[in-house]
PDB file of C-alpha atoms in Angstrom:
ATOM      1  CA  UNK J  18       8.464  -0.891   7.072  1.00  0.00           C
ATOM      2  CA  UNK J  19       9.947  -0.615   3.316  1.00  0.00           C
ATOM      3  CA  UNK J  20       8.869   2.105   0.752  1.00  0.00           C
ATOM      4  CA  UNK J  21      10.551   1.816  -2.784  1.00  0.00           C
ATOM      5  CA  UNK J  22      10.200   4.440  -4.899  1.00  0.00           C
ATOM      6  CA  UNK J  23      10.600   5.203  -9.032  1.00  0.00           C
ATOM      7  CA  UNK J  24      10.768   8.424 -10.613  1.00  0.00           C
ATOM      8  CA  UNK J  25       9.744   6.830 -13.370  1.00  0.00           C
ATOM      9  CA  UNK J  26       6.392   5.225 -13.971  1.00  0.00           C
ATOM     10  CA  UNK J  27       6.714   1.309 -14.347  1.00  0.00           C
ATOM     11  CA  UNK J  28       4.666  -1.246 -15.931  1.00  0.00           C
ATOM     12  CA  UNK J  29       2.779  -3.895 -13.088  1.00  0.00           C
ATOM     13  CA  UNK J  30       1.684  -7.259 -13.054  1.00  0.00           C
ATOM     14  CA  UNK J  31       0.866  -9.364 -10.193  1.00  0.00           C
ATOM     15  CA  UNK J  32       0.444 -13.176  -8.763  1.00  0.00           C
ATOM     16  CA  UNK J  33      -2.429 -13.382  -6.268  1.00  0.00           C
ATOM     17  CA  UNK J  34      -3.932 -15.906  -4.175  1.00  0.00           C
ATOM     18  CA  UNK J  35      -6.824 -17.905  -5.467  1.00  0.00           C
ATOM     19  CA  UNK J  36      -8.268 -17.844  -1.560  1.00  0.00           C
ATOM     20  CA  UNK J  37     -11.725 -16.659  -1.424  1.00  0.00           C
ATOM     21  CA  UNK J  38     -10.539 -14.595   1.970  1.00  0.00           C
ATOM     22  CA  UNK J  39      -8.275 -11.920   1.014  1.00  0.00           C
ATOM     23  CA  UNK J  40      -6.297  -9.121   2.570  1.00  0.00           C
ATOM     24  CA  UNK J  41      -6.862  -5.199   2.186  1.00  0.00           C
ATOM     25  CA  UNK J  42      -3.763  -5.552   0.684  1.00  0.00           C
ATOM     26  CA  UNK J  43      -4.557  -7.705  -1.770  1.00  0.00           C
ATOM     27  CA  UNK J  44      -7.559  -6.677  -3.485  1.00  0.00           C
ATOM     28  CA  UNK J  45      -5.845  -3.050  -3.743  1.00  0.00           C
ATOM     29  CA  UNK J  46      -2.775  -4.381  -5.828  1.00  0.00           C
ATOM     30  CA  UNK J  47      -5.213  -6.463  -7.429  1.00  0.00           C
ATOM     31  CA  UNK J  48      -7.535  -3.383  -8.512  1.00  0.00           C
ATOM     32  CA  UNK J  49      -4.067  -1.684  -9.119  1.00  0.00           C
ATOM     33  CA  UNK J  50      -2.728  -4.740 -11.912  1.00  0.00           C
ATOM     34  CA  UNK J  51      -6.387  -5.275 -12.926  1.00  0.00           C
ATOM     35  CA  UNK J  52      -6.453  -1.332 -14.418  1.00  0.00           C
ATOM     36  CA  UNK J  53      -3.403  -1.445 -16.286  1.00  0.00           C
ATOM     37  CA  UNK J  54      -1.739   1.805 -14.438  1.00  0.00           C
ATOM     38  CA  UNK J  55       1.859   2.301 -14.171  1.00  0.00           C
ATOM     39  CA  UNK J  56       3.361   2.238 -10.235  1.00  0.00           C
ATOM     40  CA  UNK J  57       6.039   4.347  -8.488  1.00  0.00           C
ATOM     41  CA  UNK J  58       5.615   3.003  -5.141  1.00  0.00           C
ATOM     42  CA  UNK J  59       5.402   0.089  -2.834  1.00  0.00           C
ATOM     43  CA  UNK J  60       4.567   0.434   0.937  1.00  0.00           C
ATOM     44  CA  UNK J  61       5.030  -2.668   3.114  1.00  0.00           C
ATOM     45  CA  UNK J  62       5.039  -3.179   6.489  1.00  0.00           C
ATOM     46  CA  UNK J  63       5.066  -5.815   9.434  1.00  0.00           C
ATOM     47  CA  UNK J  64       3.089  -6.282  12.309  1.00  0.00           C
ATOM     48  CA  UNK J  65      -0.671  -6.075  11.269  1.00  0.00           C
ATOM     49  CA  UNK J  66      -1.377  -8.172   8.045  1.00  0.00           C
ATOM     50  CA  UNK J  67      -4.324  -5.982   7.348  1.00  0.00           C
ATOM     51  CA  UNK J  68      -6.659  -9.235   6.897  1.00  0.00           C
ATOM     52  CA  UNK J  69      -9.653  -9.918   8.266  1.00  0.00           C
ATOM     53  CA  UNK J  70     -10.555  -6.202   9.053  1.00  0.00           C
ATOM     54  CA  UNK J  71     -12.974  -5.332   6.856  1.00  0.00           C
ATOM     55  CA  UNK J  72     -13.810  -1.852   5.164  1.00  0.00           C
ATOM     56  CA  UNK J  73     -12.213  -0.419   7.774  1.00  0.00           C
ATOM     57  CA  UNK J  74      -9.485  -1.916   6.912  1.00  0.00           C
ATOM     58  CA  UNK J  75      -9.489  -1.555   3.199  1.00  0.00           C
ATOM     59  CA  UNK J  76     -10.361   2.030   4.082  1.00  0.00           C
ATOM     60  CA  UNK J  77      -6.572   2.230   6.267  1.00  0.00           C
ATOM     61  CA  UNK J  78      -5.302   0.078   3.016  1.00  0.00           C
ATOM     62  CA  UNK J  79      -6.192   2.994   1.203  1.00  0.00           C
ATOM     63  CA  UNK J  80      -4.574   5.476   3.287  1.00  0.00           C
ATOM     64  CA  UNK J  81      -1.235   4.340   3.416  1.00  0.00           C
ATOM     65  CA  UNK J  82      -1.218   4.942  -0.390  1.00  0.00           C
ATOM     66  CA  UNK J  83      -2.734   8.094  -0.322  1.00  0.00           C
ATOM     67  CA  UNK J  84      -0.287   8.720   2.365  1.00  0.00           C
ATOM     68  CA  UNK J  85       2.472   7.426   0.608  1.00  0.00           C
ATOM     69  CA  UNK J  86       1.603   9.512  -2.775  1.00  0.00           C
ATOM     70  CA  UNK J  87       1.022  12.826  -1.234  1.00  0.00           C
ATOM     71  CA  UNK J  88       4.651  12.566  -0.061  1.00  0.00           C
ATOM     72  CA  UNK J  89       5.661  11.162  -3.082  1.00  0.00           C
ATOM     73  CA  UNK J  90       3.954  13.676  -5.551  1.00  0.00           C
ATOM     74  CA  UNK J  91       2.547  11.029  -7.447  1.00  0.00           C
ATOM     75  CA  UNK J  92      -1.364   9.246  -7.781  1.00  0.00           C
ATOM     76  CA  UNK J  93      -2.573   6.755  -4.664  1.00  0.00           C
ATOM     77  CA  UNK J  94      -3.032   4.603  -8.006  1.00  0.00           C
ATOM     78  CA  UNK J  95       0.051   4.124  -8.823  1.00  0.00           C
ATOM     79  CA  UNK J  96       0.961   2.621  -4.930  1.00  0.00           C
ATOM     80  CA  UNK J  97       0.986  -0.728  -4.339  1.00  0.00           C
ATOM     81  CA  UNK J  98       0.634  -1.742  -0.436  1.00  0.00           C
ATOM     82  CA  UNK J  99       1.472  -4.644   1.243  1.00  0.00           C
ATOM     83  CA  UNK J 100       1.185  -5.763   4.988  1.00  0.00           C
ATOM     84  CA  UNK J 101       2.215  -9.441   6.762  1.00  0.00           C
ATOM     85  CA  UNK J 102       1.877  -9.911  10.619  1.00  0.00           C
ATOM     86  CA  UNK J 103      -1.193 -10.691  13.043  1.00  0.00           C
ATOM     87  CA  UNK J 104      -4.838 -11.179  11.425  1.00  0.00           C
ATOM     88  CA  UNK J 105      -7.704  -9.203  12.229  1.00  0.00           C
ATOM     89  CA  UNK J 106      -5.677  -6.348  14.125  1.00  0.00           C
ATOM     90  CA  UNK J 107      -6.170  -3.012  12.542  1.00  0.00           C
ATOM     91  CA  UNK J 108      -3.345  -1.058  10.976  1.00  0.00           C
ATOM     92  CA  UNK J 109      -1.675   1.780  13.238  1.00  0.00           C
ATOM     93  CA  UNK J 110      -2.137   4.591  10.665  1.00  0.00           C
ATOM     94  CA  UNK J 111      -0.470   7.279  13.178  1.00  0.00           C
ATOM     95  CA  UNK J 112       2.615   4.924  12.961  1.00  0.00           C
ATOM     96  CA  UNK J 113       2.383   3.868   9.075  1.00  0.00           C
ATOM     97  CA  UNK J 114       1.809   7.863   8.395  1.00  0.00           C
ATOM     98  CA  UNK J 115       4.722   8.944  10.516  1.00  0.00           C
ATOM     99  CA  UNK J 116       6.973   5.599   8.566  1.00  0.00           C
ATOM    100  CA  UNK J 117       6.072   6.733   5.271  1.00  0.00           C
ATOM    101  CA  UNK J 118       6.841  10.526   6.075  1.00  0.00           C
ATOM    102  CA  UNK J 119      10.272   9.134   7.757  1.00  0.00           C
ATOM    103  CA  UNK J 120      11.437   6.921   4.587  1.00  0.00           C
ATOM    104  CA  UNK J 121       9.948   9.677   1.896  1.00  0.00           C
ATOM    105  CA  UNK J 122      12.374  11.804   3.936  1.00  0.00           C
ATOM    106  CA  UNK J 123      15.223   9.695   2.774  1.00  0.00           C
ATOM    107  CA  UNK J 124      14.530  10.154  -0.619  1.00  0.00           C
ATOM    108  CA  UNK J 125      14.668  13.820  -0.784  1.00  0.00           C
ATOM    109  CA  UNK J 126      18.062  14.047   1.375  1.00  0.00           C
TER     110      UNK J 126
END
């Protein structure tokens, strides 16, 4: 797991796949570009690509930014996400939640 942070708002743009199938991930950086916001954040991890799951998983996509902004200070918009591993296996949110508290951690030490 990887969080990078800015204290200053930045400008985003974004390649995406042209697949008709796309990840949680995915369509929230692509809602994220699409809007024109500036970013602080990016939360990736390994292990559960976050594809193939659904609302539910958009839903989890969702909460790792809102996660990731609450202990940032800053707007779940301006969070990118991104997730690679196994298809169709939820994300661990008790694990992402406790990685994103443990590496927003760093940045205040």
């Amino acid at each position: 797991m990887a969080l990078i942070y800015s204290q200053k708002p930045c400008e985003v743009a974004g390649t995406f796949t042209l697949n008709v199938v796309k990840a949680a991930p995915v369509k929230w950086d692509q809602e994220s570009v699409k809007s024109k916001g500036k970013v602080q954040a990016v939360v990736v991890n390994s292990g559960s690509a976050n594809a193939c799951t659904g609302s539910e998983g958009y839903g989890y996509g969702r909460k790792t930014a809102e996660a990731a902004a609450e202990e940032l200070g800053i707007a779940a918009a301006g969070v990118l996400i991104g997730s690679t591993g196994v298809i169709g296996k939820q994300l661990p949110m008790d694990r992402i939640t406790q990685g994103i508290q443990s590496l927003a951690a760093v940045k205040s030490s």
